[in-house]
CSV table of C-alpha atoms in Angstrom, one decimal:
chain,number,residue,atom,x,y,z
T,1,UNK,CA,116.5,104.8,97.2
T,2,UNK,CA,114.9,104.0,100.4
T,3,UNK,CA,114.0,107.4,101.4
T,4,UNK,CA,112.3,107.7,97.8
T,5,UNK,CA,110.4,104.6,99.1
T,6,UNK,CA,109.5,105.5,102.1
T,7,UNK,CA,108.2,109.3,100.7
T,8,UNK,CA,105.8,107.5,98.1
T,9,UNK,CA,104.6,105.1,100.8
T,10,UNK,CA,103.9,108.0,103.4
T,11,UNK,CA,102.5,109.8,100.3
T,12,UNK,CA,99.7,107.1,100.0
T,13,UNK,CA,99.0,106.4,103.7
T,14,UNK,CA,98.6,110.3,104.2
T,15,UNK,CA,96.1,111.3,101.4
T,16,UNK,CA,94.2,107.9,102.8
T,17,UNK,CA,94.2,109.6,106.2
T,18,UNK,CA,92.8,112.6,104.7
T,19,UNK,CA,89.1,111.3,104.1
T,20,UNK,CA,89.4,110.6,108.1
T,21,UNK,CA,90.0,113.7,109.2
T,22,UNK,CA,88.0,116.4,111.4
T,23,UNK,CA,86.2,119.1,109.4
T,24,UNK,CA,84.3,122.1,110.9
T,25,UNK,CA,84.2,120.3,114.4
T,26,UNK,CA,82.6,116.9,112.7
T,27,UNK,CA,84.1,113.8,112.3
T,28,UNK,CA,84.0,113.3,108.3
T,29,UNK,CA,82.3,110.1,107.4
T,30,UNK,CA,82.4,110.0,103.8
T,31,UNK,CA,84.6,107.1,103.0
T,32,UNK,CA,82.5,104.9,106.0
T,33,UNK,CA,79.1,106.0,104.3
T,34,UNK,CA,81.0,105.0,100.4
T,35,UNK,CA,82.1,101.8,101.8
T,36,UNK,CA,78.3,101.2,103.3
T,37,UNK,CA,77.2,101.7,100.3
T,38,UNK,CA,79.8,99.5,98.4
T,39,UNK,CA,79.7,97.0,100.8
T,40,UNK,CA,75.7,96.3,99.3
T,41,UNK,CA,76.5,96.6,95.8
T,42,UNK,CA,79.7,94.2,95.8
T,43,UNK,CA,77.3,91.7,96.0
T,44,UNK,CA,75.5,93.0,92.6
T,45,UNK,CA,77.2,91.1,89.5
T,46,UNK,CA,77.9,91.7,86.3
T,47,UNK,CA,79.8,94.8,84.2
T,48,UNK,CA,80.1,98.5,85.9
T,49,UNK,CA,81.3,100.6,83.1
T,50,UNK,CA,82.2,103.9,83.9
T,51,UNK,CA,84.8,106.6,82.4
T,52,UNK,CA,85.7,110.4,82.1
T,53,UNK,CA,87.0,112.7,79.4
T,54,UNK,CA,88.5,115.8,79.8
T,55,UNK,CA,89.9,118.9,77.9
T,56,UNK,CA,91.9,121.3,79.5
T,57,UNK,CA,93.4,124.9,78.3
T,58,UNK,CA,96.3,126.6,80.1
T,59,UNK,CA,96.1,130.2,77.9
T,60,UNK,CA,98.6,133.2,78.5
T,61,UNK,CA,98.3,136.6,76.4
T,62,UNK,CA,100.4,139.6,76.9
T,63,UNK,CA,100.0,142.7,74.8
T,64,UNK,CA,102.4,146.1,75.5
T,65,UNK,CA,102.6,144.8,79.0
T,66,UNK,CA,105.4,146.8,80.2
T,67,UNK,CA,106.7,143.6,83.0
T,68,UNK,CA,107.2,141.4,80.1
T,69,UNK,CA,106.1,137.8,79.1
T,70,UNK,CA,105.1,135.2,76.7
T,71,UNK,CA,101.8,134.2,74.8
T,72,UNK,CA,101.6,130.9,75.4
T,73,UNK,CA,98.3,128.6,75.4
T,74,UNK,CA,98.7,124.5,76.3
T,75,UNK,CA,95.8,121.9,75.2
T,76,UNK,CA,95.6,118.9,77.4
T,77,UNK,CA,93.3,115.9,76.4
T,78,UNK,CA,92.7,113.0,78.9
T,79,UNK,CA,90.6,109.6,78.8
T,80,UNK,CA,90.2,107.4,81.7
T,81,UNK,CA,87.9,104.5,81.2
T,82,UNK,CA,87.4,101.6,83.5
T,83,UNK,CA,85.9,98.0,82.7
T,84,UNK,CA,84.7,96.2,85.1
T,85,UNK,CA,83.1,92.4,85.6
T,86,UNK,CA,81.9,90.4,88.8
T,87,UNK,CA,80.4,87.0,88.9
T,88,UNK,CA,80.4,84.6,91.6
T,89,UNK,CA,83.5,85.2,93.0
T,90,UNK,CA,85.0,86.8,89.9
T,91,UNK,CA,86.3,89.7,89.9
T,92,UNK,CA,88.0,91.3,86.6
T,93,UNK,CA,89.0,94.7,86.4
T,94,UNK,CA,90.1,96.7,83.3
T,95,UNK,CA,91.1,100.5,83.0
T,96,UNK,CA,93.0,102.7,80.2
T,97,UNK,CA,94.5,105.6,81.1
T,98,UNK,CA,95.6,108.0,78.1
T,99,UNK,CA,97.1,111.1,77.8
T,100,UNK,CA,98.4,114.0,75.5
T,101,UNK,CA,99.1,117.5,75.5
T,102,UNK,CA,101.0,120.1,74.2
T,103,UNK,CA,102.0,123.8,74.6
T,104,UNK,CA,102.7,126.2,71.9
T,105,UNK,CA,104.9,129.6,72.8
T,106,UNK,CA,105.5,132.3,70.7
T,107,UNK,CA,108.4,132.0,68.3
T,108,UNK,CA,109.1,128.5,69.3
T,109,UNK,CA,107.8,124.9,68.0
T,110,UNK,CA,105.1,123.0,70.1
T,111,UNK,CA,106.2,121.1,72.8
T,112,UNK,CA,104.7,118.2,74.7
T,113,UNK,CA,103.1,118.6,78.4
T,114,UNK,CA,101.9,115.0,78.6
T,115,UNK,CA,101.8,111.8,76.8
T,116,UNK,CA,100.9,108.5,78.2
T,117,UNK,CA,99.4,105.0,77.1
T,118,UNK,CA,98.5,102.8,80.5
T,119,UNK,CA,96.9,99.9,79.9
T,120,UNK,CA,95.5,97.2,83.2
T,121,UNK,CA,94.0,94.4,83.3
T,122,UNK,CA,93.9,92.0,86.4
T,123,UNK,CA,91.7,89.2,87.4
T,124,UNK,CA,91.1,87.8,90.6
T,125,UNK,CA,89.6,84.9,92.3
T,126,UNK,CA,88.0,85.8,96.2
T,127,UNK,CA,89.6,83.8,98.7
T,128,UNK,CA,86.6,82.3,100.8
T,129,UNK,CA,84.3,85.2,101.8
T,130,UNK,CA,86.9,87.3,102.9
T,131,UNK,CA,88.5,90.7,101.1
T,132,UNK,CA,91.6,88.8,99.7
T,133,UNK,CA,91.3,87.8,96.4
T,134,UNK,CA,94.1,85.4,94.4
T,135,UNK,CA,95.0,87.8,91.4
T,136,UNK,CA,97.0,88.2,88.5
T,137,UNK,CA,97.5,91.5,86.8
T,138,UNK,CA,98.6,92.5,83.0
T,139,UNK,CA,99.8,96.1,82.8
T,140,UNK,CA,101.4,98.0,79.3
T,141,UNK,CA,102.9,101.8,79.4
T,142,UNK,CA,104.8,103.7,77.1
T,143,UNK,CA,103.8,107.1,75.0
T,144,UNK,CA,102.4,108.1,71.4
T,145,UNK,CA,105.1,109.6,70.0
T,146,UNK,CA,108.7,110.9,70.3
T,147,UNK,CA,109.9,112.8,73.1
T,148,UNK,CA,112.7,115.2,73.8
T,149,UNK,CA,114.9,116.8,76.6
T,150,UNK,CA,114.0,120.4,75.7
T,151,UNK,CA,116.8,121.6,78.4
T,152,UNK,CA,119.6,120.5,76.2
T,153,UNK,CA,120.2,123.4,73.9
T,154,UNK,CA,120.2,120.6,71.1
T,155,UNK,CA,117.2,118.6,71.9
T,156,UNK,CA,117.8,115.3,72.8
T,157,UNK,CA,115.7,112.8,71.4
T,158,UNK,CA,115.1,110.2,74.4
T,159,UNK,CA,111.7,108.3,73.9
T,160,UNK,CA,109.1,107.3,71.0
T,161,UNK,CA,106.3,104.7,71.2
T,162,UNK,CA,107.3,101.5,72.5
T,163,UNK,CA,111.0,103.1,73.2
T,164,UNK,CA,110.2,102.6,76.2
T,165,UNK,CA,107.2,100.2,76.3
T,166,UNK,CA,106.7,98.4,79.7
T,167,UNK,CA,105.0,95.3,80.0
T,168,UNK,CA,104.5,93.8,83.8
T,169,UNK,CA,102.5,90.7,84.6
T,170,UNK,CA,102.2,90.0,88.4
T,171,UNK,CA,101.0,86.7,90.4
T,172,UNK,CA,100.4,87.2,93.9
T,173,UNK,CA,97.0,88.2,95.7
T,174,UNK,CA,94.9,91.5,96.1
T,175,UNK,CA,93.4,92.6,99.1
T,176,UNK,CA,90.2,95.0,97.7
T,177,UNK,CA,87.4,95.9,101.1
T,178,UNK,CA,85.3,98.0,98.6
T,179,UNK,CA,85.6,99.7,95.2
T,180,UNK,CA,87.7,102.7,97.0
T,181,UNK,CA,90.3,101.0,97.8
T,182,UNK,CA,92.9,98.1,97.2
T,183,UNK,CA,96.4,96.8,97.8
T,184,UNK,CA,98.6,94.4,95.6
T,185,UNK,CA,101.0,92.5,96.6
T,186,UNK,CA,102.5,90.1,93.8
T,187,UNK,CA,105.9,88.0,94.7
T,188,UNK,CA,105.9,87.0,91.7
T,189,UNK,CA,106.3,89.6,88.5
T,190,UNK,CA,108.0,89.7,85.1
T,191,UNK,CA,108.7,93.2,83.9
T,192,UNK,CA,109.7,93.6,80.1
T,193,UNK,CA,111.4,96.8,78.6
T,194,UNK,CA,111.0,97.0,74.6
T,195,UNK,CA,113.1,99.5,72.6
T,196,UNK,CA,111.0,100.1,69.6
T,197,UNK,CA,113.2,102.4,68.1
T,198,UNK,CA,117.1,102.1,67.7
T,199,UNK,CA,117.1,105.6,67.5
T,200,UNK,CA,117.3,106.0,71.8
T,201,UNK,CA,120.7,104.9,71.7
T,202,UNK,CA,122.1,107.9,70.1
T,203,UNK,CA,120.0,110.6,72.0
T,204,UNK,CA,122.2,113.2,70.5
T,205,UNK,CA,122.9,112.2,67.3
T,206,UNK,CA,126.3,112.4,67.3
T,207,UNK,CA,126.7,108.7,66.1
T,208,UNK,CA,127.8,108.0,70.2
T,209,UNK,CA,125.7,105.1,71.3
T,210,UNK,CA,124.5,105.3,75.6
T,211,UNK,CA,122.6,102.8,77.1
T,212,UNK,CA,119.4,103.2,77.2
T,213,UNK,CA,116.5,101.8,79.7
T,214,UNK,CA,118.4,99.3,80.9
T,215,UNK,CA,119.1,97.8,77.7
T,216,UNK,CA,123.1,97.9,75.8
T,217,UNK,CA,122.9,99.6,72.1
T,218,UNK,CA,121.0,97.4,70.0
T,219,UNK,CA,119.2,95.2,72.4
T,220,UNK,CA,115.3,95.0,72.0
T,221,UNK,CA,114.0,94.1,75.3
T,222,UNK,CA,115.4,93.6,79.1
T,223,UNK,CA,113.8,91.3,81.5
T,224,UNK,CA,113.7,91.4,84.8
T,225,UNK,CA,112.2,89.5,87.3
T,226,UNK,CA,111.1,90.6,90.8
T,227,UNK,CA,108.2,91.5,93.6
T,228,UNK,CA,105.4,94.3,93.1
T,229,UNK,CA,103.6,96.1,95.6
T,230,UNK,CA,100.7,98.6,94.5
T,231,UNK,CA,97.8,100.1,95.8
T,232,UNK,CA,94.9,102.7,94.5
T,233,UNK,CA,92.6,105.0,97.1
T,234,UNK,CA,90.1,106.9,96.0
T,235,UNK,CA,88.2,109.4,98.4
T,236,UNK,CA,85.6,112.5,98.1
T,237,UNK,CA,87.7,115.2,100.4
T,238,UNK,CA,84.7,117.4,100.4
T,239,UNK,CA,81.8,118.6,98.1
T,240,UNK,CA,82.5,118.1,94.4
T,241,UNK,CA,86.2,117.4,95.0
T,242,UNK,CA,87.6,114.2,94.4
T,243,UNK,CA,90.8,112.6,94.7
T,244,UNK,CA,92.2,109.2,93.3
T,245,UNK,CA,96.1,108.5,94.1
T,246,UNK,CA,98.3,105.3,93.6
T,247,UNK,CA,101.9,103.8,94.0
T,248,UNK,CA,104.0,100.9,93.1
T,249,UNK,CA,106.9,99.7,93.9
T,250,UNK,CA,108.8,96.8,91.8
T,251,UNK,CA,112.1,95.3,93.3
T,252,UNK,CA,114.6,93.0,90.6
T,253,UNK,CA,115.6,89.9,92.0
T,254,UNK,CA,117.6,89.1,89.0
T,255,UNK,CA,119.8,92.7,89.6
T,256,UNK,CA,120.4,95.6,92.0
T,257,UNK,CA,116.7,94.8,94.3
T,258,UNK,CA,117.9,97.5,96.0
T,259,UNK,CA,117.3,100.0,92.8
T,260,UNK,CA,113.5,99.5,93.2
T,261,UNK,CA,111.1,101.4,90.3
T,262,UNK,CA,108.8,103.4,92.6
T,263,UNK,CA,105.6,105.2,91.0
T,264,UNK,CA,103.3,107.5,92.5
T,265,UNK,CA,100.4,109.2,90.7
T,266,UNK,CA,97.8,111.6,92.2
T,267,UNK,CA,94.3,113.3,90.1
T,268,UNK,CA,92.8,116.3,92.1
T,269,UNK,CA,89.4,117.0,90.2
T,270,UNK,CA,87.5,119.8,91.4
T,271,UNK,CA,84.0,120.0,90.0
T,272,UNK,CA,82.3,123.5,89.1
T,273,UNK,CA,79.5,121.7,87.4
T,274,UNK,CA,78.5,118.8,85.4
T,275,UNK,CA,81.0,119.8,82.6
T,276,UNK,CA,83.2,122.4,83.6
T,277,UNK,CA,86.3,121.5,86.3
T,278,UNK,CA,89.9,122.0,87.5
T,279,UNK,CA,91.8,119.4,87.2
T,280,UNK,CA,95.4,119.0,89.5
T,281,UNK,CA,98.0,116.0,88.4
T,282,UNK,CA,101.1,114.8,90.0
T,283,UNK,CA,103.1,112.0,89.0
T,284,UNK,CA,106.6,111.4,91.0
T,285,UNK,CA,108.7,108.2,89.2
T,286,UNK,CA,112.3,106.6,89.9
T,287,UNK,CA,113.7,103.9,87.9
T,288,UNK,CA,118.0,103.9,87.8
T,289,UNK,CA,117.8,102.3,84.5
T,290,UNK,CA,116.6,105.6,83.4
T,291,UNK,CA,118.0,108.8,84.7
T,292,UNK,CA,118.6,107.8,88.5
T,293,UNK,CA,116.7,110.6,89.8
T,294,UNK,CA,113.6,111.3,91.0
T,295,UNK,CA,111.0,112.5,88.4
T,296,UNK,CA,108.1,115.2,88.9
T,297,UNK,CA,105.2,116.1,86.8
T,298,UNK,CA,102.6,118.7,87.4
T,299,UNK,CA,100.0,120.3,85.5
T,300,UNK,CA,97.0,122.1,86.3
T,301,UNK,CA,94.4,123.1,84.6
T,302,UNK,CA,90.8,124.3,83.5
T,303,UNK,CA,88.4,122.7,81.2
T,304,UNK,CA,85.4,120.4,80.1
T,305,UNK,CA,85.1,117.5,81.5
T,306,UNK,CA,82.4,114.5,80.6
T,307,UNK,CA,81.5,111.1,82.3
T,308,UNK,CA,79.1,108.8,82.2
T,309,UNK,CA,78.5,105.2,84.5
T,310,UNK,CA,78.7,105.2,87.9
T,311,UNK,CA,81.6,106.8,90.4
């Protein structure tokens, strides 16, 4: 558990480091020119509302091709939108993340590449004139419909909306030095785990209840109790290539601290033009009241891509 800890931490410190580094013999000052620049409008008030759309398209077609394969094509749709407020010192920041996808092979049903529902809200109140702000933060995740363990040669049904559904409010303070970048640290954090559907307890449906989430057979919600520690960076690595990465990390004082949920999420966008990009995900996620091991998701992909405000 600690070594998971310690690889999402070193995750986040090193892609920070990355905007610092030496390129072609110069010193890159990107992040010192974005906080200049940041710096001057912080003391600009009212909303910044800003957000991006994207489609991508993973396609594979093979025709008499003599080494073999699979027509396959994969639809990705994602919608990141970020509200924003400052007055006085103020400062309330909103942003929904959502997410869904799905690939279709030949001869087999659709299955699903991504789905995700993250919801934040978090207020905070600036500590004198300095970069600390006293904050508390509202967060809800889950996913739009049922999911599945496709490597079980009978698909077992593990998820559905609001089976899991997360919901983590955080009291504590937030250190944010510009728009790029901020840590949370919040002592103080109730984290709730809803079973929506009953269904999750017999994954294989085999009439054999499991536990599920955290939670016995039957039980709606868990509760826990415990610290948070979070953070966001985002940085321009070069021309038209941007990268925004987070973590968290929530302990239980109530059971286990040591089984700490870690999170880590990275978004690679590489720009061809105003509406055309490659877009690279990776989300790595532990929790023991799931499956006890380290999760990984990747996709990749090409596609149209649309925002408007200010980034």
């Amino acid at each position: 558990m600690k070594k998971y800890a310690l690889l999402f931490l070193t995750s986040f410190i090193s892609l920070y480091g990355v905007a610092q580094t030496v390129q072609g013999g110069k010193v890159n000052t990107e992040s010192a020119k974005l906080v200049a620049k940041l710096d001057t409008a912080k003391k600009q008030e009212g909303w910044t509302v800003r957000g991006t759309n994207v489609l991508l398209l993973n396609q594979a077609a093979f025709s008499n091709w003599v080494a073999g394969g699979i027509n396959s094509v994969a639809l990705t749709a994602r919608a990141d939108y970020e509200f924003n407020l400052k007055k006085g010192k103020n400062l309330w920041e909103n942003r929904i993340l959502m997410g869904y996808g799905l690939r279709s092979e030949e001869k087999s049903d659709a299955t699903k590449v991504e789905d995700v529902i993250d919801l934040t809200s978090k207020y905070g109140y600036q500590i004198k004139q300095s970069n600390w702000f006293a904050a508390m933060a509202l967060n809800l995740k889950t996913q739009f419909s049922k999911g599945y363990d496709y490597s079980k040669p009978a698909q077992s049904y593990i998820s559905n909306f609001m089976a899991p559904g997360y919901i983590t409010f955080g009291l504590g303070v937030d250190y944010i030095p510009n728009d790029n970048f901020q840590i949370s640290i919040h002592p103080i954090t109730s984290r709730f785990t809803f079973i929506g559907d009953k269904a999750v307890f017999d994954p294989d449906k085999d009439g054999v209840l499991t536990d599920a989430y955290g939670a016995k057979p039957g039980e709606t919600f868990v509760y826990q109790l415990g610290a948070y520690l979070g953070g966001r960076y985002k940085a321009k690595l070069m021309e038209n290539i941007f990268l925004d990465n987070r973590f968290g990390i929530f302990t239980n004082y109530l059971k286990d601290p040591q089984n700490m949920v870690l999170s880590y999420s990275a978004i690679l966008d590489m720009k061809v033009n105003k509406f055309i990009s490659t877009q690279l995900t990776a989300d790595l996620f532990y929790d023991n009241n799931q499956i006890g091991k380290l999760q990984l998701k990747e996709t990749l992909g090409v596609g149209l891509t649309y925002k408007f405000g200010k980034y």
